[in-house]
Amino acid sequence: MDKQNTSTHDSDGSDEARNRHIKIYINGELVHRDEAKVSVYDSGFMLGDGMWEGMRLYHGKWGFFEEHMDRLFNSCKAVSLDIGIAREDILDALTQTAAANDMTHDVHCRLMVTRGVKSKPFQHPALSQSGATIVIIMEHSKPAEILQTKGINLATVPQIRGLPMSQDAKFNSHSKLNCVIACLQAEQAGADEGLMLDPHGFVNTTNACNFFIVRKGEVWTSTGDYCMNGVTRQKVIDLCRANDIPVFEKNYSLYEAYGADEAFLTGTFGAQTPVYQIDGKRIGNHYGAGPVTQHLQKLYKELIASLY
Ligand SMILES: Cc1ncc(COP(=O)(O)O)c(C=O)c1O
């Protein structure tokens, strides 16, 4: 079992000093991170009642901005959360925040929208009367080398992805307790991240990223039910289709995952992160990305480069 744990969101550490004095956007104001505070009555703090997006800035261009806004606005509409501003205003706020921090590249952003400040410390959404709280945290951020050279060690965890009629996994909500519990279980099993099954026992996703395997040149991922509708997941599927790489969204079990030639995770932060081990079983005979994963990484980099 691996002793030194890694996380899919590890950055290379060179940015820590630069991020110590960043400015945070809170409802139109830009303040030093030490002064960036929201009310203890905020719906996001009190109940996890809010939605967020993780986005990356590449040479001054936000990666897949429209896709992120489609997901954010769809999620907020589904829970009757009025963002209060249009997507162009959000782009404006992102631009202001990037400029205030002198950031153009290797930047990760967490855009958060909550139902706002409550008049009393209770659950009813009608108590949130202030209008949405909008926060943008933008950090210098470069994924750590080890994520590519070695990869990630997964453990299958007891915590599963739920049915959409409990809390739909497509909500990128402030409440991530389901994922946090899965992550804790993985850590306690000595792994970096938790591999989560769906309610039927099929392999679904990890606690923070979407999950793919490669078998005999074919790329497989879950049906898309029960997991985050990841922007990167969809881009990888589209790239496969555009480049004649067989890709399937289907049910499969741990039997096929353990026997895969390659496995990788997708997410905005790490793009495609190789997986080298699942439940103590080595995947393929390589560390880092296997040949199909490397091919997809190259195609994804070209796609990103076409944005700026
Ligand atoms: C549980 C989960 N899965 C997958 C993803 C990856 O989604 P994306 O590719 O849009 O970053 C995220 C990102 O927020 C997530 O929280």
PDB file of C-alpha atoms in Angstrom, residues 10-231:
ATOM      1  CA  ASP A  10      -2.335  19.002  -5.180  1.00  0.00           C
ATOM      2  CA  SER A  11      -0.549  21.960  -6.717  1.00  0.00           C
ATOM      3  CA  ASP A  12       3.191  22.134  -7.179  1.00  0.00           C
ATOM      4  CA  GLY A  13       3.700  24.353  -4.108  1.00  0.00           C
ATOM      5  CA  SER A  14       5.452  27.173  -5.970  1.00  0.00           C
ATOM      6  CA  ASP A  15       2.317  29.322  -5.728  1.00  0.00           C
ATOM      7  CA  GLU A  16       1.844  29.317  -1.987  1.00  0.00           C
ATOM      8  CA  ALA A  17       3.683  32.594  -1.355  1.00  0.00           C
ATOM      9  CA  ARG A  18       1.956  34.356  -4.254  1.00  0.00           C
ATOM     10  CA  ASN A  19      -1.463  33.214  -3.049  1.00  0.00           C
ATOM     11  CA  ARG A  20      -0.899  34.596   0.441  1.00  0.00           C
ATOM     12  CA  HIS A  21      -1.977  38.085  -0.630  1.00  0.00           C
ATOM     13  CA  ILE A  22      -4.625  37.461  -3.257  1.00  0.00           C
ATOM     14  CA  LYS A  23      -7.774  39.534  -3.515  1.00  0.00           C
ATOM     15  CA  ILE A  24     -11.141  37.844  -3.214  1.00  0.00           C
ATOM     16  CA  TYR A  25     -14.331  39.052  -4.897  1.00  0.00           C
ATOM     17  CA  ILE A  26     -17.342  39.297  -2.592  1.00  0.00           C
ATOM     18  CA  ASN A  27     -20.528  40.772  -4.051  1.00  0.00           C
ATOM     19  CA  GLY A  28     -18.755  43.375  -6.171  1.00  0.00           C
ATOM     20  CA  GLU A  29     -15.922  44.174  -3.750  1.00  0.00           C
ATOM     21  CA  LEU A  30     -12.333  42.981  -3.979  1.00  0.00           C
ATOM     22  CA  VAL A  31     -10.692  42.445  -0.608  1.00  0.00           C
ATOM     23  CA  HIS A  32      -7.490  40.886   0.742  1.00  0.00           C
ATOM     24  CA  ARG A  33      -8.015  37.208   1.564  1.00  0.00           C
ATOM     25  CA  ASP A  34      -7.557  37.884   5.287  1.00  0.00           C
ATOM     26  CA  GLU A  35     -10.500  40.302   5.151  1.00  0.00           C
ATOM     27  CA  ALA A  36     -12.687  38.157   2.892  1.00  0.00           C
ATOM     28  CA  LYS A  37     -15.578  37.123   5.096  1.00  0.00           C
ATOM     29  CA  VAL A  38     -19.240  36.179   4.719  1.00  0.00           C
ATOM     30  CA  SER A  39     -21.897  36.238   7.423  1.00  0.00           C
ATOM     31  CA  VAL A  40     -22.369  33.287   9.759  1.00  0.00           C
ATOM     32  CA  TYR A  41     -26.013  33.638   8.670  1.00  0.00           C
ATOM     33  CA  ASP A  42     -25.077  32.934   5.063  1.00  0.00           C
ATOM     34  CA  SER A  43     -27.114  30.078   3.538  1.00  0.00           C
ATOM     35  CA  GLY A  44     -23.928  28.535   2.184  1.00  0.00           C
ATOM     36  CA  PHE A  45     -22.246  28.434   5.595  1.00  0.00           C
ATOM     37  CA  MET A  46     -25.360  27.460   7.530  1.00  0.00           C
ATOM     38  CA  LEU A  47     -26.849  24.832   5.212  1.00  0.00           C
ATOM     39  CA  GLY A  48     -24.543  24.214   2.284  1.00  0.00           C
ATOM     40  CA  ASP A  49     -27.259  25.940   0.240  1.00  0.00           C
ATOM     41  CA  GLY A  50     -25.333  27.200  -2.754  1.00  0.00           C
ATOM     42  CA  MET A  51     -23.684  26.148  -6.025  1.00  0.00           C
ATOM     43  CA  TRP A  52     -20.138  26.561  -7.290  1.00  0.00           C
ATOM     44  CA  GLU A  53     -17.979  26.100 -10.350  1.00  0.00           C
ATOM     45  CA  GLY A  54     -14.268  25.358 -10.604  1.00  0.00           C
ATOM     46  CA  MET A  55     -12.746  27.027 -13.666  1.00  0.00           C
ATOM     47  CA  ARG A  56      -9.268  27.587 -15.091  1.00  0.00           C
ATOM     48  CA  LEU A  57      -7.703  30.563 -16.802  1.00  0.00           C
ATOM     49  CA  TYR A  58      -5.445  29.776 -19.764  1.00  0.00           C
ATOM     50  CA  HIS A  59      -3.454  32.707 -21.192  1.00  0.00           C
ATOM     51  CA  GLY A  60      -6.226  35.133 -20.265  1.00  0.00           C
ATOM     52  CA  LYS A  61      -9.096  32.914 -21.487  1.00  0.00           C
ATOM     53  CA  TRP A  62     -11.492  31.008 -19.233  1.00  0.00           C
ATOM     54  CA  GLY A  63     -11.675  27.362 -20.234  1.00  0.00           C
ATOM     55  CA  PHE A  64     -15.179  26.397 -21.395  1.00  0.00           C
ATOM     56  CA  PHE A  65     -16.858  29.386 -19.728  1.00  0.00           C
ATOM     57  CA  GLU A  66     -20.231  28.811 -21.452  1.00  0.00           C
ATOM     58  CA  GLU A  67     -20.341  25.149 -20.394  1.00  0.00           C
ATOM     59  CA  HIS A  68     -19.619  26.119 -16.782  1.00  0.00           C
ATOM     60  CA  MET A  69     -22.306  28.796 -16.878  1.00  0.00           C
ATOM     61  CA  ASP A  70     -24.808  26.347 -18.431  1.00  0.00           C
ATOM     62  CA  ARG A  71     -24.260  23.996 -15.479  1.00  0.00           C
ATOM     63  CA  LEU A  72     -24.337  26.763 -12.857  1.00  0.00           C
ATOM     64  CA  PHE A  73     -27.485  28.442 -14.183  1.00  0.00           C
ATOM     65  CA  ASN A  74     -29.229  25.087 -14.694  1.00  0.00           C
ATOM     66  CA  SER A  75     -28.395  24.011 -11.115  1.00  0.00           C
ATOM     67  CA  CYS A  76     -29.498  27.316  -9.614  1.00  0.00           C
ATOM     68  CA  LYS A  77     -32.734  27.254 -11.606  1.00  0.00           C
ATOM     69  CA  ALA A  78     -33.431  23.714 -10.392  1.00  0.00           C
ATOM     70  CA  VAL A  79     -33.228  24.860  -6.743  1.00  0.00           C
ATOM     71  CA  SER A  80     -34.878  28.271  -7.339  1.00  0.00           C
ATOM     72  CA  LEU A  81     -31.689  30.143  -6.441  1.00  0.00           C
ATOM     73  CA  ASP A  82     -31.744  33.527  -8.148  1.00  0.00           C
ATOM     74  CA  ILE A  83     -28.132  34.430  -8.987  1.00  0.00           C
ATOM     75  CA  GLY A  84     -29.296  38.013  -9.496  1.00  0.00           C
ATOM     76  CA  ILE A  85     -26.848  38.747 -12.316  1.00  0.00           C
ATOM     77  CA  ALA A  86     -26.405  37.513 -15.889  1.00  0.00           C
ATOM     78  CA  ARG A  87     -23.554  35.315 -17.159  1.00  0.00           C
ATOM     79  CA  GLU A  88     -21.948  38.358 -18.829  1.00  0.00           C
ATOM     80  CA  ASP A  89     -21.836  40.037 -15.399  1.00  0.00           C
ATOM     81  CA  ILE A  90     -20.172  36.925 -13.993  1.00  0.00           C
ATOM     82  CA  LEU A  91     -17.568  37.103 -16.762  1.00  0.00           C
ATOM     83  CA  ASP A  92     -17.057  40.744 -15.858  1.00  0.00           C
ATOM     84  CA  ALA A  93     -16.539  39.855 -12.192  1.00  0.00           C
ATOM     85  CA  LEU A  94     -14.044  37.139 -13.174  1.00  0.00           C
ATOM     86  CA  THR A  95     -12.164  39.602 -15.386  1.00  0.00           C
ATOM     87  CA  GLN A  96     -12.043  42.190 -12.580  1.00  0.00           C
ATOM     88  CA  THR A  97     -10.776  39.606 -10.099  1.00  0.00           C
ATOM     89  CA  ALA A  98      -8.092  38.321 -12.473  1.00  0.00           C
ATOM     90  CA  ALA A  99      -6.952  41.903 -13.194  1.00  0.00           C
ATOM     91  CA  ALA A 100      -6.868  42.826  -9.493  1.00  0.00           C
ATOM     92  CA  ASN A 101      -4.621  39.824  -8.903  1.00  0.00           C
ATOM     93  CA  ASP A 102      -2.556  40.260 -12.053  1.00  0.00           C
ATOM     94  CA  MET A 103      -3.397  36.717 -13.096  1.00  0.00           C
ATOM     95  CA  THR A 104      -3.501  35.372 -16.645  1.00  0.00           C
ATOM     96  CA  HIS A 105      -2.357  31.737 -16.696  1.00  0.00           C
ATOM     97  CA  ASP A 106      -2.115  28.649 -14.462  1.00  0.00           C
ATOM     98  CA  VAL A 107      -4.972  30.054 -12.432  1.00  0.00           C
ATOM     99  CA  HIS A 108      -7.782  28.139 -10.737  1.00  0.00           C
ATOM    100  CA  CYS A 109     -10.978  29.813  -9.708  1.00  0.00           C
ATOM    101  CA  ARG A 110     -13.783  28.807  -7.406  1.00  0.00           C
ATOM    102  CA  LEU A 111     -16.920  30.764  -8.199  1.00  0.00           C
ATOM    103  CA  MET A 112     -19.499  30.367  -5.455  1.00  0.00           C
ATOM    104  CA  VAL A 113     -23.122  31.451  -5.377  1.00  0.00           C
ATOM    105  CA  THR A 114     -25.230  30.942  -2.265  1.00  0.00           C
ATOM    106  CA  ARG A 115     -28.834  31.774  -1.434  1.00  0.00           C
ATOM    107  CA  GLY A 116     -27.488  34.653   0.641  1.00  0.00           C
ATOM    108  CA  VAL A 117     -27.807  35.873   4.214  1.00  0.00           C
ATOM    109  CA  LYS A 118     -30.665  34.476   6.287  1.00  0.00           C
ATOM    110  CA  SER A 119     -32.767  36.511   8.694  1.00  0.00           C
ATOM    111  CA  LYS A 120     -32.875  33.604  11.183  1.00  0.00           C
ATOM    112  CA  PRO A 121     -30.742  30.496  11.673  1.00  0.00           C
ATOM    113  CA  PHE A 122     -33.280  28.079  10.193  1.00  0.00           C
ATOM    114  CA  GLN A 123     -33.633  26.100   7.004  1.00  0.00           C
ATOM    115  CA  HIS A 124     -36.553  27.694   5.131  1.00  0.00           C
ATOM    116  CA  PRO A 125     -35.310  29.302   1.894  1.00  0.00           C
ATOM    117  CA  ALA A 126     -37.750  32.191   2.403  1.00  0.00           C
ATOM    118  CA  LEU A 127     -35.523  33.306   5.313  1.00  0.00           C
ATOM    119  CA  SER A 128     -32.777  34.094   2.762  1.00  0.00           C
ATOM    120  CA  GLN A 129     -33.793  37.612   1.849  1.00  0.00           C
ATOM    121  CA  SER A 130     -30.562  39.446   1.079  1.00  0.00           C
ATOM    122  CA  GLY A 131     -30.124  38.187  -2.473  1.00  0.00           C
ATOM    123  CA  ALA A 132     -27.368  35.830  -3.548  1.00  0.00           C
ATOM    124  CA  THR A 133     -23.877  35.922  -2.085  1.00  0.00           C
ATOM    125  CA  ILE A 134     -21.331  35.712  -4.900  1.00  0.00           C
ATOM    126  CA  VAL A 135     -17.702  34.939  -4.072  1.00  0.00           C
ATOM    127  CA  ILE A 136     -14.762  34.390  -6.405  1.00  0.00           C
ATOM    128  CA  ILE A 137     -11.540  32.877  -5.094  1.00  0.00           C
ATOM    129  CA  MET A 138      -8.803  32.886  -7.713  1.00  0.00           C
ATOM    130  CA  GLU A 139      -5.434  31.306  -7.015  1.00  0.00           C
ATOM    131  CA  HIS A 140      -2.179  30.757  -8.849  1.00  0.00           C
ATOM    132  CA  SER A 141      -2.284  27.009  -9.316  1.00  0.00           C
ATOM    133  CA  LYS A 142      -0.271  24.457 -11.224  1.00  0.00           C
ATOM    134  CA  PRO A 143      -1.059  20.763 -10.757  1.00  0.00           C
ATOM    135  CA  ALA A 144       1.754  18.878  -8.982  1.00  0.00           C
ATOM    136  CA  GLU A 145       4.154  16.883 -11.197  1.00  0.00           C
ATOM    137  CA  ILE A 146       3.592  13.691  -9.218  1.00  0.00           C
ATOM    138  CA  LEU A 147      -0.007  13.560 -10.456  1.00  0.00           C
ATOM    139  CA  GLN A 148       1.367  12.875 -13.939  1.00  0.00           C
ATOM    140  CA  THR A 149       4.591  10.983 -13.251  1.00  0.00           C
ATOM    141  CA  LYS A 150       3.042   8.583 -10.772  1.00  0.00           C
ATOM    142  CA  GLY A 151      -0.703   9.038 -10.720  1.00  0.00           C
ATOM    143  CA  ILE A 152      -3.409   8.384  -8.177  1.00  0.00           C
ATOM    144  CA  ASN A 153      -4.143   5.475  -5.882  1.00  0.00           C
ATOM    145  CA  LEU A 154      -7.866   4.759  -5.481  1.00  0.00           C
ATOM    146  CA  ALA A 155      -9.811   2.739  -2.925  1.00  0.00           C
ATOM    147  CA  THR A 156     -13.405   1.675  -3.476  1.00  0.00           C
ATOM    148  CA  VAL A 157     -15.398   3.156  -0.612  1.00  0.00           C
ATOM    149  CA  PRO A 158     -18.668   2.184   1.140  1.00  0.00           C
ATOM    150  CA  GLN A 159     -20.167   5.642   0.455  1.00  0.00           C
ATOM    151  CA  ILE A 160     -22.116   5.476  -2.840  1.00  0.00           C
ATOM    152  CA  ARG A 161     -23.546   7.992  -5.285  1.00  0.00           C
ATOM    153  CA  GLY A 162     -27.237   8.498  -4.592  1.00  0.00           C
ATOM    154  CA  LEU A 163     -30.353   8.436  -6.707  1.00  0.00           C
ATOM    155  CA  PRO A 164     -31.294  11.739  -8.330  1.00  0.00           C
ATOM    156  CA  MET A 165     -34.434  12.003  -6.192  1.00  0.00           C
ATOM    157  CA  SER A 166     -32.371  12.319  -3.025  1.00  0.00           C
ATOM    158  CA  GLN A 167     -29.670  14.878  -3.863  1.00  0.00           C
ATOM    159  CA  ASP A 168     -28.905  14.772  -7.570  1.00  0.00           C
ATOM    160  CA  ALA A 169     -25.146  14.262  -8.057  1.00  0.00           C
ATOM    161  CA  LYS A 170     -25.335  16.825 -10.866  1.00  0.00           C
ATOM    162  CA  PHE A 171     -25.678  19.601  -8.298  1.00  0.00           C
ATOM    163  CA  ASN A 172     -22.230  21.070  -7.699  1.00  0.00           C
ATOM    164  CA  SER A 173     -23.593  22.205  -4.360  1.00  0.00           C
ATOM    165  CA  HIS A 174     -21.783  23.718  -1.414  1.00  0.00           C
ATOM    166  CA  SER A 175     -22.850  20.649   0.512  1.00  0.00           C
ATOM    167  CA  LYS A 176     -20.293  18.054  -0.601  1.00  0.00           C
ATOM    168  CA  LEU A 177     -20.692  15.884   2.474  1.00  0.00           C
ATOM    169  CA  ASN A 178     -21.363  12.755   0.412  1.00  0.00           C
ATOM    170  CA  CYS A 179     -18.029  13.280  -1.376  1.00  0.00           C
ATOM    171  CA  VAL A 180     -16.189  14.342   1.782  1.00  0.00           C
ATOM    172  CA  ILE A 181     -17.261  11.131   3.546  1.00  0.00           C
ATOM    173  CA  ALA A 182     -16.048   9.106   0.537  1.00  0.00           C
ATOM    174  CA  CYS A 183     -12.728  10.965   0.593  1.00  0.00           C
ATOM    175  CA  LEU A 184     -12.293  10.254   4.324  1.00  0.00           C
ATOM    176  CA  GLN A 185     -13.034   6.575   3.766  1.00  0.00           C
ATOM    177  CA  ALA A 186     -10.412   6.454   1.002  1.00  0.00           C
ATOM    178  CA  GLU A 187      -7.855   8.186   3.205  1.00  0.00           C
ATOM    179  CA  GLN A 188      -8.551   5.765   6.036  1.00  0.00           C
ATOM    180  CA  ALA A 189      -7.994   2.909   3.565  1.00  0.00           C
ATOM    181  CA  GLY A 190      -4.574   4.400   2.723  1.00  0.00           C
ATOM    182  CA  ALA A 191      -5.596   5.697  -0.714  1.00  0.00           C
ATOM    183  CA  ASP A 192      -5.617   9.160  -2.299  1.00  0.00           C
ATOM    184  CA  GLU A 193      -9.197   9.323  -3.490  1.00  0.00           C
ATOM    185  CA  GLY A 194     -12.397   7.255  -3.201  1.00  0.00           C
ATOM    186  CA  LEU A 195     -13.833   5.266  -6.082  1.00  0.00           C
ATOM    187  CA  MET A 196     -17.602   5.394  -5.671  1.00  0.00           C
ATOM    188  CA  LEU A 197     -20.159   2.897  -6.931  1.00  0.00           C
ATOM    189  CA  ASP A 198     -23.726   3.644  -7.986  1.00  0.00           C
ATOM    190  CA  PRO A 199     -26.772   2.235  -6.136  1.00  0.00           C
ATOM    191  CA  HIS A 200     -26.591  -0.920  -8.323  1.00  0.00           C
ATOM    192  CA  GLY A 201     -22.902  -1.582  -7.622  1.00  0.00           C
ATOM    193  CA  PHE A 202     -21.552  -0.346 -10.962  1.00  0.00           C
ATOM    194  CA  VAL A 203     -18.413   1.782 -10.985  1.00  0.00           C
ATOM    195  CA  ASN A 204     -19.459   5.418 -11.125  1.00  0.00           C
ATOM    196  CA  THR A 205     -17.032   8.197 -10.216  1.00  0.00           C
ATOM    197  CA  THR A 206     -14.555   9.346  -7.600  1.00  0.00           C
ATOM    198  CA  ASN A 207     -15.305  11.769  -4.800  1.00  0.00           C
ATOM    199  CA  ALA A 208     -13.864  14.732  -6.745  1.00  0.00           C
ATOM    200  CA  CYS A 209     -13.430  13.695 -10.391  1.00  0.00           C
ATOM    201  CA  ASN A 210     -15.054  11.654 -13.136  1.00  0.00           C
ATOM    202  CA  PHE A 211     -13.564   8.223 -13.791  1.00  0.00           C
ATOM    203  CA  PHE A 212     -12.569   6.452 -17.019  1.00  0.00           C
ATOM    204  CA  ILE A 213     -10.956   3.116 -17.858  1.00  0.00           C
ATOM    205  CA  VAL A 214      -9.264   1.918 -21.037  1.00  0.00           C
ATOM    206  CA  ARG A 215      -9.650  -1.697 -22.153  1.00  0.00           C
ATOM    207  CA  LYS A 216      -8.166  -2.975 -25.396  1.00  0.00           C
ATOM    208  CA  GLY A 217      -8.063   0.509 -26.891  1.00  0.00           C
ATOM    209  CA  GLU A 218     -11.651   1.318 -25.863  1.00  0.00           C
ATOM    210  CA  VAL A 219     -12.430   4.149 -23.476  1.00  0.00           C
ATOM    211  CA  TRP A 220     -15.212   3.409 -20.953  1.00  0.00           C
ATOM    212  CA  THR A 221     -16.930   5.642 -18.456  1.00  0.00           C
ATOM    213  CA  SER A 222     -20.155   5.321 -16.485  1.00  0.00           C
ATOM    214  CA  THR A 223     -23.522   6.045 -18.130  1.00  0.00           C
ATOM    215  CA  GLY A 224     -23.400   9.528 -16.613  1.00  0.00           C
ATOM    216  CA  ASP A 225     -26.216   8.718 -14.195  1.00  0.00           C
ATOM    217  CA  TYR A 226     -25.346   9.361 -10.530  1.00  0.00           C
ATOM    218  CA  CYS A 227     -22.202  11.408 -11.234  1.00  0.00           C
ATOM    219  CA  MET A 228     -21.284  15.035 -11.818  1.00  0.00           C
ATOM    220  CA  ASN A 229     -21.910  16.088 -15.414  1.00  0.00           C
ATOM    221  CA  GLY A 230     -18.253  17.069 -15.615  1.00  0.00           C
ATOM    222  CA  VAL A 231     -17.243  19.554 -18.281  1.00  0.00           C
TER     223      VAL A 231
END
